Amino acid sequence: QAVFELEQKIKQTNQTGSASCAVNLNAQFTPHVDSGTGAGQSLSMIVGLGDYYGGELVVEHNEIDIQYKPFTFNGWTQRHWT
């Protein structure tokens, strides 16, 4: 419940709330596009929380600092990794 409450505070005004979420710790992902139904959603939002270094998100070869900076992208069509 706390994750969805945080989402309501940081999402863009016109963005629909999520139907699901993932919480990861020290995760490293290889380049991929999301699979599955996504509960009809096309956008993914990611934000990094905590005191860490590294951990940038890469979307279509563009490195994005997500530490305390929510970022929204289309995970089903845009190749991404950490």
mmCIF file with all atom_site columns, C-alpha atoms in Angstrom, residues 4-55:
data_model
loop_
_atom_site.group_PDB
_atom_site.id
_atom_site.type_symbol
_atom_site.label_atom_id
_atom_site.label_alt_id
_atom_site.label_comp_id
_atom_site.label_asym_id
_atom_site.label_entity_id
_atom_site.label_seq_id
_atom_site.pdbx_PDB_ins_code
_atom_site.Cartn_x
_atom_site.Cartn_y
_atom_site.Cartn_z
_atom_site.occupancy
_atom_site.B_iso_or_equiv
_atom_site.pdbx_formal_charge
_atom_site.auth_seq_id
_atom_site.auth_comp_id
_atom_site.auth_asym_id
_atom_site.auth_atom_id
_atom_site.pdbx_PDB_model_num
ATOM 1  C CA . PHE A 1 4  ? 0.990  3.097  -4.291  1.00 0.00 ? 4  PHE A CA 1
ATOM 2  C CA . GLU A 1 5  ? 0.633  6.046  -1.889  1.00 0.00 ? 5  GLU A CA 1
ATOM 3  C CA . LEU A 1 6  ? 4.127  7.208  -2.885  1.00 0.00 ? 6  LEU A CA 1
ATOM 4  C CA . GLU A 1 7  ? 3.161  6.874  -6.546  1.00 0.00 ? 7  GLU A CA 1
ATOM 5  C CA . GLN A 1 8  ? 0.168  9.154  -6.035  1.00 0.00 ? 8  GLN A CA 1
ATOM 6  C CA . LYS A 1 9  ? 2.498  11.832 -4.662  1.00 0.00 ? 9  LYS A CA 1
ATOM 7  C CA . ILE A 1 10 ? 5.141  11.657 -7.399  1.00 0.00 ? 10 ILE A CA 1
ATOM 8  C CA . LYS A 1 11 ? 3.285  10.717 -10.593 1.00 0.00 ? 11 LYS A CA 1
ATOM 9  C CA . GLN A 1 12 ? 2.402  13.172 -13.306 1.00 0.00 ? 12 GLN A CA 1
ATOM 10 C CA . THR A 1 13 ? -1.070 14.649 -12.922 1.00 0.00 ? 13 THR A CA 1
ATOM 11 C CA . ASN A 1 14 ? -2.502 13.010 -16.054 1.00 0.00 ? 14 ASN A CA 1
ATOM 12 C CA . GLN A 1 15 ? -0.927 9.596  -15.407 1.00 0.00 ? 15 GLN A CA 1
ATOM 13 C CA . THR A 1 16 ? -3.138 6.688  -14.381 1.00 0.00 ? 16 THR A CA 1
ATOM 14 C CA . GLY A 1 17 ? -2.187 4.876  -11.191 1.00 0.00 ? 17 GLY A CA 1
ATOM 15 C CA . SER A 1 18 ? -0.427 1.519  -11.431 1.00 0.00 ? 18 SER A CA 1
ATOM 16 C CA . ALA A 1 19 ? -2.067 -1.870 -11.100 1.00 0.00 ? 19 ALA A CA 1
ATOM 17 C CA . SER A 1 20 ? 1.175  -3.530 -9.976  1.00 0.00 ? 20 SER A CA 1
ATOM 18 C CA . CYS A 1 21 ? 4.677  -2.681 -8.821  1.00 0.00 ? 21 CYS A CA 1
ATOM 19 C CA . ALA A 1 22 ? 8.090  -4.213 -8.244  1.00 0.00 ? 22 ALA A CA 1
ATOM 20 C CA . VAL A 1 23 ? 10.511 -3.380 -5.452  1.00 0.00 ? 23 VAL A CA 1
ATOM 21 C CA . ASN A 1 24 ? 14.128 -4.327 -6.111  1.00 0.00 ? 24 ASN A CA 1
ATOM 22 C CA . LEU A 1 25 ? 17.278 -4.176 -4.009  1.00 0.00 ? 25 LEU A CA 1
ATOM 23 C CA . ASN A 1 26 ? 20.716 -4.324 -5.625  1.00 0.00 ? 26 ASN A CA 1
ATOM 24 C CA . ALA A 1 27 ? 19.156 -5.531 -8.870  1.00 0.00 ? 27 ALA A CA 1
ATOM 25 C CA . GLN A 1 28 ? 20.942 -5.405 -12.192 1.00 0.00 ? 28 GLN A CA 1
ATOM 26 C CA . PHE A 1 29 ? 18.962 -6.022 -15.383 1.00 0.00 ? 29 PHE A CA 1
ATOM 27 C CA . THR A 1 30 ? 20.185 -6.820 -18.882 1.00 0.00 ? 30 THR A CA 1
ATOM 28 C CA . PRO A 1 31 ? 18.703 -4.931 -21.859 1.00 0.00 ? 31 PRO A CA 1
ATOM 29 C CA . HIS A 1 32 ? 15.063 -5.893 -22.370 1.00 0.00 ? 32 HIS A CA 1
ATOM 30 C CA . VAL A 1 33 ? 11.544 -4.705 -23.069 1.00 0.00 ? 33 VAL A CA 1
ATOM 31 C CA . ASP A 1 34 ? 8.810  -5.598 -20.616 1.00 0.00 ? 34 ASP A CA 1
ATOM 32 C CA . SER A 1 35 ? 6.581  -8.560 -21.304 1.00 0.00 ? 35 SER A CA 1
ATOM 33 C CA . GLY A 1 36 ? 3.174  -9.613 -20.083 1.00 0.00 ? 36 GLY A CA 1
ATOM 34 C CA . THR A 1 37 ? -0.070 -7.724 -20.213 1.00 0.00 ? 37 THR A CA 1
ATOM 35 C CA . GLY A 1 38 ? 0.883  -4.824 -17.969 1.00 0.00 ? 38 GLY A CA 1
ATOM 36 C CA . ALA A 1 39 ? -2.764 -4.716 -16.888 1.00 0.00 ? 39 ALA A CA 1
ATOM 37 C CA . GLY A 1 40 ? -3.447 -2.533 -19.938 1.00 0.00 ? 40 GLY A CA 1
ATOM 38 C CA . GLN A 1 41 ? -0.816 0.060  -19.018 1.00 0.00 ? 41 GLN A CA 1
ATOM 39 C CA . SER A 1 42 ? 1.797  1.302  -21.466 1.00 0.00 ? 42 SER A CA 1
ATOM 40 C CA . LEU A 1 43 ? 3.900  3.457  -19.134 1.00 0.00 ? 43 LEU A CA 1
ATOM 41 C CA . SER A 1 44 ? 6.347  2.436  -16.444 1.00 0.00 ? 44 SER A CA 1
ATOM 42 C CA . MET A 1 45 ? 7.563  4.723  -13.679 1.00 0.00 ? 45 MET A CA 1
ATOM 43 C CA . ILE A 1 46 ? 10.818 4.112  -11.823 1.00 0.00 ? 46 ILE A CA 1
ATOM 44 C CA . VAL A 1 47 ? 12.487 5.936  -8.954  1.00 0.00 ? 47 VAL A CA 1
ATOM 45 C CA . GLY A 1 48 ? 15.579 5.052  -6.947  1.00 0.00 ? 48 GLY A CA 1
ATOM 46 C CA . LEU A 1 49 ? 15.401 5.479  -3.185  1.00 0.00 ? 49 LEU A CA 1
ATOM 47 C CA . GLY A 1 50 ? 18.170 5.386  -0.615  1.00 0.00 ? 50 GLY A CA 1
ATOM 48 C CA . ASP A 1 51 ? 21.830 6.270  -0.254  1.00 0.00 ? 51 ASP A CA 1
ATOM 49 C CA . TYR A 1 52 ? 23.678 4.501  -3.078  1.00 0.00 ? 52 TYR A CA 1
ATOM 50 C CA . TYR A 1 53 ? 25.946 5.148  -6.020  1.00 0.00 ? 53 TYR A CA 1
ATOM 51 C CA . GLY A 1 54 ? 25.530 3.895  -9.577  1.00 0.00 ? 54 GLY A CA 1
ATOM 52 C CA . GLY A 1 55 ? 22.216 2.258  -10.364 1.00 0.00 ? 55 GLY A CA 1
#
